[in-house]
PDB file of C-alpha atoms in Angstrom:
ATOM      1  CA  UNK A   1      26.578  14.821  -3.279  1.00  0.00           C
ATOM      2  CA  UNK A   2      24.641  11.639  -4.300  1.00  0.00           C
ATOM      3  CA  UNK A   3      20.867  11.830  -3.815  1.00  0.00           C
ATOM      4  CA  UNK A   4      19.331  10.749  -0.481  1.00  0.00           C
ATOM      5  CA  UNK A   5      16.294   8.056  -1.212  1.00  0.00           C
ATOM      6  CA  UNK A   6      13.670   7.000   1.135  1.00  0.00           C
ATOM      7  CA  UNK A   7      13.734   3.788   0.178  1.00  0.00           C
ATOM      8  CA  UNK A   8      16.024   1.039  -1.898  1.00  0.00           C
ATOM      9  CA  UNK A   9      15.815  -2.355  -3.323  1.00  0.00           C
ATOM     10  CA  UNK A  10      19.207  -3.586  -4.058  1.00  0.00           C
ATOM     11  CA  UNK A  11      19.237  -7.167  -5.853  1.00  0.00           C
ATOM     12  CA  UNK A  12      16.474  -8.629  -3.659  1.00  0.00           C
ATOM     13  CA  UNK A  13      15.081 -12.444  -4.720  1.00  0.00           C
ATOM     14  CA  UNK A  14      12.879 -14.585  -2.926  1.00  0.00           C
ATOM     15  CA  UNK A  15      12.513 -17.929  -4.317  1.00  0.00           C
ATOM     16  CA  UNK A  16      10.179 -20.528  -3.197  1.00  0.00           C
ATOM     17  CA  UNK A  17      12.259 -23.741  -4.193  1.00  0.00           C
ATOM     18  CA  UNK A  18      12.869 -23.725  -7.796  1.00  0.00           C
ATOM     19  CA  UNK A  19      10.210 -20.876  -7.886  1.00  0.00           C
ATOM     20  CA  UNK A  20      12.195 -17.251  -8.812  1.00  0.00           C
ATOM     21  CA  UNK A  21       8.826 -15.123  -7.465  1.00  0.00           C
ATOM     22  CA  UNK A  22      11.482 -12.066  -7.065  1.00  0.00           C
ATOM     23  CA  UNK A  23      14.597 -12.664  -8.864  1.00  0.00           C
ATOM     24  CA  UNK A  24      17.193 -10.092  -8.408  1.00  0.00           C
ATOM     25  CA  UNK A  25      15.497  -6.468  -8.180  1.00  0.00           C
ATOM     26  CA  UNK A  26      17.020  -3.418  -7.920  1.00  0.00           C
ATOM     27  CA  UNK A  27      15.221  -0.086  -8.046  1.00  0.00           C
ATOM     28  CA  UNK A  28      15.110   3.279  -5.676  1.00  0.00           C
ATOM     29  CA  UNK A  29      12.317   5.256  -4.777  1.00  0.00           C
ATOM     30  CA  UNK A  30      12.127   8.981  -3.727  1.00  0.00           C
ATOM     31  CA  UNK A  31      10.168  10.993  -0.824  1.00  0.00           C
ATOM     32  CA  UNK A  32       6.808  10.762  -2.032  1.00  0.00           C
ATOM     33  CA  UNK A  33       6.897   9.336  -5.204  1.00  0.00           C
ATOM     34  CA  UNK A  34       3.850   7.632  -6.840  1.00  0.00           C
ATOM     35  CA  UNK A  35       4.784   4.407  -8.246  1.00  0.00           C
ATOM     36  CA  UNK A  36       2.522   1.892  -9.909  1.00  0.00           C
ATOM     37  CA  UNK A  37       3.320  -1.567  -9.761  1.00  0.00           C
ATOM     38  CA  UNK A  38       1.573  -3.581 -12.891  1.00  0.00           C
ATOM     39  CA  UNK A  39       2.017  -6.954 -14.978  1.00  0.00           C
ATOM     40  CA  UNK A  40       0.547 -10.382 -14.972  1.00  0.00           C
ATOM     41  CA  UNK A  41      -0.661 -12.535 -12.333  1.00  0.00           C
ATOM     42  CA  UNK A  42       2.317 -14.660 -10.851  1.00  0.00           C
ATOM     43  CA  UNK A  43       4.805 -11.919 -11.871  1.00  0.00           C
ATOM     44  CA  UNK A  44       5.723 -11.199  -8.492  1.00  0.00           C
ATOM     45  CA  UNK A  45       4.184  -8.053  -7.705  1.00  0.00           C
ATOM     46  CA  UNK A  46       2.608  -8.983  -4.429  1.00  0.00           C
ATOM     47  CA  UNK A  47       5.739 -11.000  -3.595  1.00  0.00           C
ATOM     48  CA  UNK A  48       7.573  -7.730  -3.771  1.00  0.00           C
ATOM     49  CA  UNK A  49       5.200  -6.060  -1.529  1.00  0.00           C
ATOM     50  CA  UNK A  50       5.577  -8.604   1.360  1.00  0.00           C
ATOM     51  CA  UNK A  51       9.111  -8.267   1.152  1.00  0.00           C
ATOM     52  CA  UNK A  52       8.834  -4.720   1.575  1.00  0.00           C
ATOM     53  CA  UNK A  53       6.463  -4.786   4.053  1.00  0.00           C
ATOM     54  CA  UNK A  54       8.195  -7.304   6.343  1.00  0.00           C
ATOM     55  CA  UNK A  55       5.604 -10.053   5.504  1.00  0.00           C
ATOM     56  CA  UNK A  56       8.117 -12.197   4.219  1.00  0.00           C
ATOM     57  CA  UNK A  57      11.996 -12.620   4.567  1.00  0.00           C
ATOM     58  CA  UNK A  58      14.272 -12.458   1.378  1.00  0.00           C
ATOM     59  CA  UNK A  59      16.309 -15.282  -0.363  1.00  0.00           C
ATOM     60  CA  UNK A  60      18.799 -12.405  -0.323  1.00  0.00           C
ATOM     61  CA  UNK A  61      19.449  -8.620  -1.156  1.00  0.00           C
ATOM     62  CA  UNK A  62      19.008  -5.517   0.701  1.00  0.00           C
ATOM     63  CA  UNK A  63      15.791  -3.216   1.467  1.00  0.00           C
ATOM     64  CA  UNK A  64      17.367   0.001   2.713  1.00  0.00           C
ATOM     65  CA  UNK A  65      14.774   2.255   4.373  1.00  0.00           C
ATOM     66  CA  UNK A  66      16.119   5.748   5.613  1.00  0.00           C
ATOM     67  CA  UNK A  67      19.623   4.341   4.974  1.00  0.00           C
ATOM     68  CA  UNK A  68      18.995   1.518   6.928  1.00  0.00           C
ATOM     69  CA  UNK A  69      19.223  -2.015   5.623  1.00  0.00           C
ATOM     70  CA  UNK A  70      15.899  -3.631   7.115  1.00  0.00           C
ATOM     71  CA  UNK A  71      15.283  -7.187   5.944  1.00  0.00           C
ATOM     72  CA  UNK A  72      15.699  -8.631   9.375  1.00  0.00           C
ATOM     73  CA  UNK A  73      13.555  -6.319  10.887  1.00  0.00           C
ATOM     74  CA  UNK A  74      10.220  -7.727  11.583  1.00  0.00           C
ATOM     75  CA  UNK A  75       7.079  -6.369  10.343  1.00  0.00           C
ATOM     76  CA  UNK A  76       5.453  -4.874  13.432  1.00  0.00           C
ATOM     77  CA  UNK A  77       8.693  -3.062  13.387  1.00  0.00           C
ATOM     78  CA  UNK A  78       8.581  -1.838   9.883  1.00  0.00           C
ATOM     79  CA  UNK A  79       4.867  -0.375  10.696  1.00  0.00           C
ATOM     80  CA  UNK A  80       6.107   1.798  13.090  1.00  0.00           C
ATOM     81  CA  UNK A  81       9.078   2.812  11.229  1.00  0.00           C
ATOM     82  CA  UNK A  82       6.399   3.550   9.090  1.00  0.00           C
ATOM     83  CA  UNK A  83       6.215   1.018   6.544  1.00  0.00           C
ATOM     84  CA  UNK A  84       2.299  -0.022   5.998  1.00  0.00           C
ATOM     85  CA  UNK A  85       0.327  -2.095   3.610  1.00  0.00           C
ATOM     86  CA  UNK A  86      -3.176  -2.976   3.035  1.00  0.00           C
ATOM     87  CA  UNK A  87      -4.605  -5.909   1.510  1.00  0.00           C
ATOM     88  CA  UNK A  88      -6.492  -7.067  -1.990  1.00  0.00           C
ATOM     89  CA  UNK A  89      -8.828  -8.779   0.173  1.00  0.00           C
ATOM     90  CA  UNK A  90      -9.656  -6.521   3.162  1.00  0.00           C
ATOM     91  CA  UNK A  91     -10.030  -8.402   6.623  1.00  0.00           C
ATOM     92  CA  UNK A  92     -12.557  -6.416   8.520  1.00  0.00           C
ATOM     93  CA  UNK A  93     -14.697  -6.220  10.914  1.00  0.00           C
ATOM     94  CA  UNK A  94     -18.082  -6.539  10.009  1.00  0.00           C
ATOM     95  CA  UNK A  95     -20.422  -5.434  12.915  1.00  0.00           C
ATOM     96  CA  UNK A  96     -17.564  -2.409  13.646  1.00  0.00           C
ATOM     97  CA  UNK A  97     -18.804   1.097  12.570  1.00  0.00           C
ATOM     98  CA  UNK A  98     -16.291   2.879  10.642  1.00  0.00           C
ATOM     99  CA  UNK A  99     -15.131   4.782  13.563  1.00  0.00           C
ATOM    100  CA  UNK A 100     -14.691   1.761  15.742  1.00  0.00           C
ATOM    101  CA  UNK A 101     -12.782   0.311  12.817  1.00  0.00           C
ATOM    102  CA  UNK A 102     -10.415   3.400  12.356  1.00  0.00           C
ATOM    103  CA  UNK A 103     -10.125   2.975  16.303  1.00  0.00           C
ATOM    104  CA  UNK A 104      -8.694  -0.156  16.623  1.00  0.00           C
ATOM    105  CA  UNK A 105      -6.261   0.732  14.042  1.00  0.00           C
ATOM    106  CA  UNK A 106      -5.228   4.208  15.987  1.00  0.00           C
ATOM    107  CA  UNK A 107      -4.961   2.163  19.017  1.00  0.00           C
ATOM    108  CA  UNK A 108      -2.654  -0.357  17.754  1.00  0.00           C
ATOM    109  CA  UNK A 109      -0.339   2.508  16.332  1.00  0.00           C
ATOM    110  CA  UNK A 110      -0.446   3.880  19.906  1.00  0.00           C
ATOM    111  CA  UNK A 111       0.270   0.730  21.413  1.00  0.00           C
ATOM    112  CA  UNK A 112      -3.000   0.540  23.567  1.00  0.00           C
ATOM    113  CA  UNK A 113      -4.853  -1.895  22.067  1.00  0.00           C
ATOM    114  CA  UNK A 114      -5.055  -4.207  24.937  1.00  0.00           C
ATOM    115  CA  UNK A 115      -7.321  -0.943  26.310  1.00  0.00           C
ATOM    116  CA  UNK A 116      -9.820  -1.640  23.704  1.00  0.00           C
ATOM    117  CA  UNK A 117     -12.996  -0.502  24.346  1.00  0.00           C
ATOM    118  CA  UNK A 118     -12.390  -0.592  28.562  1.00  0.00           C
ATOM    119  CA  UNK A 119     -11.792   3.352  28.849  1.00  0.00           C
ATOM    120  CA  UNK A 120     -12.328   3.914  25.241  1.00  0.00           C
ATOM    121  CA  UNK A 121     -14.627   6.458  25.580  1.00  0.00           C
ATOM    122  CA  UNK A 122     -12.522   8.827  27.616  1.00  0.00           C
ATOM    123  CA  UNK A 123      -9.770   8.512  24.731  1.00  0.00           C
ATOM    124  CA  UNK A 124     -10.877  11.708  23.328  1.00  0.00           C
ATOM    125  CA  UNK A 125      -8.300  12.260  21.531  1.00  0.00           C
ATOM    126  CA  UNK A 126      -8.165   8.941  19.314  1.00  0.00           C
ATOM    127  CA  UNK A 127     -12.427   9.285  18.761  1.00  0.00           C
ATOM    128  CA  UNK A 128     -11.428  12.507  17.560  1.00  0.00           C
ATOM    129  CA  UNK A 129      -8.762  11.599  14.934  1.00  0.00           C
ATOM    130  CA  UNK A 130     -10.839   8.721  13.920  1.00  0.00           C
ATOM    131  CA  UNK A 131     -13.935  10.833  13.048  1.00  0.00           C
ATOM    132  CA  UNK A 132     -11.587  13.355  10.994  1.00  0.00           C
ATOM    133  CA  UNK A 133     -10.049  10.617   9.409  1.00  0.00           C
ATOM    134  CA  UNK A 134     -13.863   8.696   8.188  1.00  0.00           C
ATOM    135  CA  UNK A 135     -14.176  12.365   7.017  1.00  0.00           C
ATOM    136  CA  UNK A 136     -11.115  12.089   5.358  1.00  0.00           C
ATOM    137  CA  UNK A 137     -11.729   9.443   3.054  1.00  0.00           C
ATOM    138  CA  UNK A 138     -15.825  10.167   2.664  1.00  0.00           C
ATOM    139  CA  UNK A 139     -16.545   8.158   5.052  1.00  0.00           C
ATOM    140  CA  UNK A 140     -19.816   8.174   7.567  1.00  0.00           C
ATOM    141  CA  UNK A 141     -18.237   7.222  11.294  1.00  0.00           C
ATOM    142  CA  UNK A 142     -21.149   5.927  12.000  1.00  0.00           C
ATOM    143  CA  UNK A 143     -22.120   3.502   9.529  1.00  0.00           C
ATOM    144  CA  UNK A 144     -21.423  -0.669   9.967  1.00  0.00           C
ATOM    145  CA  UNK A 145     -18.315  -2.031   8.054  1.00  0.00           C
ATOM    146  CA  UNK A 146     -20.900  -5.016   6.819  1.00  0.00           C
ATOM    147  CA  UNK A 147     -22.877  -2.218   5.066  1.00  0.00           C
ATOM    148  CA  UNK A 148     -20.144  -0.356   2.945  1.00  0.00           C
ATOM    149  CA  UNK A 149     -20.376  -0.688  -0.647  1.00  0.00           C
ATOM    150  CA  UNK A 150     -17.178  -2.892  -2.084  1.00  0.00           C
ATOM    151  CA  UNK A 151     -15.451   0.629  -2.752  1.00  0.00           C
ATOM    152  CA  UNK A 152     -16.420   1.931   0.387  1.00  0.00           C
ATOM    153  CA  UNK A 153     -14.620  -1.336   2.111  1.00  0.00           C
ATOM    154  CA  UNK A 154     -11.200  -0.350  -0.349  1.00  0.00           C
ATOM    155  CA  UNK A 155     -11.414   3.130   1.303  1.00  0.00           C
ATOM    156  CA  UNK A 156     -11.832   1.708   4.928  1.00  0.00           C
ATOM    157  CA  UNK A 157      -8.735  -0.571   4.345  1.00  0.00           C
ATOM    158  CA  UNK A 158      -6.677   2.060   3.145  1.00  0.00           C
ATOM    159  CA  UNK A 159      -7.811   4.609   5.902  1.00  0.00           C
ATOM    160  CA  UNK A 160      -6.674   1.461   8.330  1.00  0.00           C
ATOM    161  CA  UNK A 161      -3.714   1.550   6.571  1.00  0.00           C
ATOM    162  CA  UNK A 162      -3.759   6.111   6.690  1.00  0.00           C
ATOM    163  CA  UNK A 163      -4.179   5.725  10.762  1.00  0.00           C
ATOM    164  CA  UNK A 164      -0.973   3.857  11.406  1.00  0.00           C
ATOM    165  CA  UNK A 165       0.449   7.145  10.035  1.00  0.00           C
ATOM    166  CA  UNK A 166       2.720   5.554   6.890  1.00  0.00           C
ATOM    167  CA  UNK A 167       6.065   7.250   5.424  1.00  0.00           C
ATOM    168  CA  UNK A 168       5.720   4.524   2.691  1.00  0.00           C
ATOM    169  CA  UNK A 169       1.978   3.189   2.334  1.00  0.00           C
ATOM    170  CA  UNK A 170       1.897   0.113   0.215  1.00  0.00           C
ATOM    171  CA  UNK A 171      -1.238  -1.126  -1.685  1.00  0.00           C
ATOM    172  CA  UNK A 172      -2.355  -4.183  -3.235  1.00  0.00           C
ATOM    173  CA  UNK A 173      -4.895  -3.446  -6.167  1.00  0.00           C
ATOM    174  CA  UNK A 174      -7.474  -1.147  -4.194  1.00  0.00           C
ATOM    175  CA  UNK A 175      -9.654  -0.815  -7.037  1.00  0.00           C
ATOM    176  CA  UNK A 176      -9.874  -4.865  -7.471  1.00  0.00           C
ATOM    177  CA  UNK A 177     -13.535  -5.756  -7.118  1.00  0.00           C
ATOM    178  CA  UNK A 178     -15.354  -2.188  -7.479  1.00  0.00           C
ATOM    179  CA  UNK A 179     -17.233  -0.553 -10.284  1.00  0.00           C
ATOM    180  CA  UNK A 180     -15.925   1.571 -12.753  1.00  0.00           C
ATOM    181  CA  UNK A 181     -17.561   4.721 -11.519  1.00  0.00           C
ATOM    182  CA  UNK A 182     -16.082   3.549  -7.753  1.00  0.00           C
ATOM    183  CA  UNK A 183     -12.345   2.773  -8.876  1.00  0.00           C
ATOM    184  CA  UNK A 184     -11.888   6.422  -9.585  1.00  0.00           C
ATOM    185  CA  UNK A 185     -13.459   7.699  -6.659  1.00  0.00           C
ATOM    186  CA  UNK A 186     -10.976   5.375  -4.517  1.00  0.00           C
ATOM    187  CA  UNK A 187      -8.056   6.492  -6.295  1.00  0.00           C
ATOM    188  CA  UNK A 188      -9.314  10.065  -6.435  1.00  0.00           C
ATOM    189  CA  UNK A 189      -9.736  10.498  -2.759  1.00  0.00           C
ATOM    190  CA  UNK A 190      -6.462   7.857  -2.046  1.00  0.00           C
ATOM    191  CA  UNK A 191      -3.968   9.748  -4.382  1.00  0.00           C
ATOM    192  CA  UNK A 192      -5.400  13.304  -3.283  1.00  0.00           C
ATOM    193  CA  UNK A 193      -4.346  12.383   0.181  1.00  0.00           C
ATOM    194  CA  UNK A 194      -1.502  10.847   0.030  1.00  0.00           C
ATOM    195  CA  UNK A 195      -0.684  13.702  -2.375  1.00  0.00           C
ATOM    196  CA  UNK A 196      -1.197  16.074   0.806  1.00  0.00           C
ATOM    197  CA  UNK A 197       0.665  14.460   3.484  1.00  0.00           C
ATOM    198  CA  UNK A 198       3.798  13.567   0.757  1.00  0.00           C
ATOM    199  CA  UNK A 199       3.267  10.052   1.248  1.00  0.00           C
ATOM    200  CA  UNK A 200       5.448   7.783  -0.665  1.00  0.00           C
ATOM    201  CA  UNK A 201       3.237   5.128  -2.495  1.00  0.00           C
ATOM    202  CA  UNK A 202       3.606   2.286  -4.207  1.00  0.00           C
ATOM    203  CA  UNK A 203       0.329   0.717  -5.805  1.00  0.00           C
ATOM    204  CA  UNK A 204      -0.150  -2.527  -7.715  1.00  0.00           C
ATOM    205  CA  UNK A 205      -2.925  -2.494  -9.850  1.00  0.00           C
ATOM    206  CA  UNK A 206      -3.889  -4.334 -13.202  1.00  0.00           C
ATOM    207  CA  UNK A 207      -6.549  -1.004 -14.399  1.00  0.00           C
ATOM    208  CA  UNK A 208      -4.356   0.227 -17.734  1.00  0.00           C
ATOM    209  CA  UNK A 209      -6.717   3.743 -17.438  1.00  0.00           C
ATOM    210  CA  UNK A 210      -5.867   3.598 -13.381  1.00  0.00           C
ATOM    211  CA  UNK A 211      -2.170   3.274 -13.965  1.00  0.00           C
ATOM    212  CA  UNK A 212      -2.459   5.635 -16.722  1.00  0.00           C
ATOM    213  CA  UNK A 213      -4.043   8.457 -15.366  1.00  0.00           C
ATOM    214  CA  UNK A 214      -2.695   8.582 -11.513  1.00  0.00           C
ATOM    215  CA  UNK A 215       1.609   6.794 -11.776  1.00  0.00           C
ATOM    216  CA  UNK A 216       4.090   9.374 -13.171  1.00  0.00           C
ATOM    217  CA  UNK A 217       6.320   6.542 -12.751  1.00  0.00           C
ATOM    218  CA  UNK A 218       5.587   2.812 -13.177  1.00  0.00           C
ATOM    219  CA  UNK A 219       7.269  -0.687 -12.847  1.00  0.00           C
ATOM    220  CA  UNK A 220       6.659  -3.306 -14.939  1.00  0.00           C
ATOM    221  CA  UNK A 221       7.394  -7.086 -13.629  1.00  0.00           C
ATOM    222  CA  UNK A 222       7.440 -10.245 -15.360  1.00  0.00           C
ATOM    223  CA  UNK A 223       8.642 -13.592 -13.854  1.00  0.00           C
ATOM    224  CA  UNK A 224      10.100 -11.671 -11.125  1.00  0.00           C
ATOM    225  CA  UNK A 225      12.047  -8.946 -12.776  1.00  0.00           C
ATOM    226  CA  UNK A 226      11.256  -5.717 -13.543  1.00  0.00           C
ATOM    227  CA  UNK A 227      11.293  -5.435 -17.010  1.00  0.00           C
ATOM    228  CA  UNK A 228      10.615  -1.821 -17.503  1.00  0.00           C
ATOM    229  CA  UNK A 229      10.548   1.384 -15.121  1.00  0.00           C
ATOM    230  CA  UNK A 230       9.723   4.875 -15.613  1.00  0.00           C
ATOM    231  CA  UNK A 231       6.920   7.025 -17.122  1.00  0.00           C
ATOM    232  CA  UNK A 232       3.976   5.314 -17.975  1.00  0.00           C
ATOM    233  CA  UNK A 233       3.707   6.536 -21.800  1.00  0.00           C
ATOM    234  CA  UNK A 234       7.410   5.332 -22.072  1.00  0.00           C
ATOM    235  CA  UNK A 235       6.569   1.893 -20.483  1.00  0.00           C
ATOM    236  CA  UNK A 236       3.754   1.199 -22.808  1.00  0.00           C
ATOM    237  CA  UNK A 237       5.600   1.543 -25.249  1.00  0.00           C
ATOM    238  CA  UNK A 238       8.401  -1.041 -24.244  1.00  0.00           C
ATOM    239  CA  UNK A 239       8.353  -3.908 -26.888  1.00  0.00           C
ATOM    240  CA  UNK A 240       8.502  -6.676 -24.151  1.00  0.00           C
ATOM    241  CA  UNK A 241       5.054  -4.685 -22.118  1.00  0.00           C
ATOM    242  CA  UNK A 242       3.174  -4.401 -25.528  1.00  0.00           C
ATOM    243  CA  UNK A 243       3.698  -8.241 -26.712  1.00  0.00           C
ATOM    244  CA  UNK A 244       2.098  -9.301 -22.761  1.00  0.00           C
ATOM    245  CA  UNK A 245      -0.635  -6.576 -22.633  1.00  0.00           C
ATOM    246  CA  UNK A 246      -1.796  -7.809 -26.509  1.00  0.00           C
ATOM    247  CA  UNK A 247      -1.582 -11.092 -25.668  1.00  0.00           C
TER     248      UNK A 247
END
């Protein structure tokens, strides 16, 4: 019997006029897998995400999610299929606390976000969850998004991202931006829980001691392709990944 995957990518492109940003991928992903994404800027990485995530619409090829072929499903959809992403930039909001934050995001999972802050307070239940989740990811519920540290905002985003409950959580270079001594504490506390809850996780990121350290398994792209997959000490030491990371 063949093996069941969560998730496959079968010849997907996307090109934007003569522009191959994803030319003809192919690759399969298991039930939580960790799977770093790297390679240089304009290889297609994030292009690849959006497809994924429903944020753009293929050229052509197949995304097969739980054995069902989803490219023209839209992205609200895919979230709750259970397809998330967060962002390299984070769009928050600033005078939210954290828990009001991890609210909103709850409530739009639930579907009751047009009850925003009208009976809020007798949602119990969601408050609840929100405060275990700030806990979560180290979090104070009650602090103001507009005072988190740059790390702290990468840990909000992905708890966003944590509250919409992902199967397959998608993120675009979370330790962009931070300090060295924060990027490990992100991925630390990220990869420890998505380690927990055996969510499948695919993470771009540029950090060679980040992708090192945290990916058993890693994709390299370059002008669209992916030009080398598998463990990280084997795709370092791919000819084609050495002559781009030495310049």
């Amino acid at each position: 019997m063949s093996k069941a995957y969560l998730l496959e990518v079968k010849n997907l492109k996307k090109y934007f006029g003569g522009v191959k940003a994803v030319d003809d991928i192919s690759f399969k992903v298991s039930r939580g897998e960790k799977i770093g994404i790297a390679g240089p800027n304009g290889a297609g990485k994030t292009t690849l995400i959006n497809l994924i995530s429903g944020y753009l619409l293929p050229t052509d090829g197949k995304i097969v999610y739980e054995n069902k072929n989803i490219v023209n499903i839209p992205l609200i959809e895919r979230v709750s299929m259970g397809i998330v992403r967060s962002w390299q930039l984070p769009q928050l909001f600033e005078s939210f606390t954290v828990e009001e934050a991890i609210i909103t995001s709850i409530l739009v999972r639930k579907g009751k976000l047009y009850n925003i802050w009208k009976n809020v307070e007798a949602l119990s239940d969601i408050i609840q969850e929100a405060i275990e989740l700030s806990s979560l990811f180290s979090l104070g519920e009650t602090k103001l998004v507009k005072e988190l540290s740059e790390g702290e905002r990468k840990l909000l985003d992905v708890a966003l991202s944590f509250a919409l409950q992902p199967k397959v959580l998608l993120l675009d270079e979370p330790t962009s931006g931070v300090s060295s001594e924060e990027k490990f504490d992100i991925m630390d506390n990220v990869l420890r829980i998505v380690s927990e809850k055996n969510i499948t996780t695919l993470v771009i990121e540029h950090d060679l001691q980040i992708l090192q350290k945290y990916f058993p398994r890693l994709m390299f792209m370059s002008e669209g392709k992916i030009i080398a997959d598998g463990p990280a000490e084997t795709v370092f030491k791919d000819e084609r990944v050495r002559e781009m990371l030495e310049g």
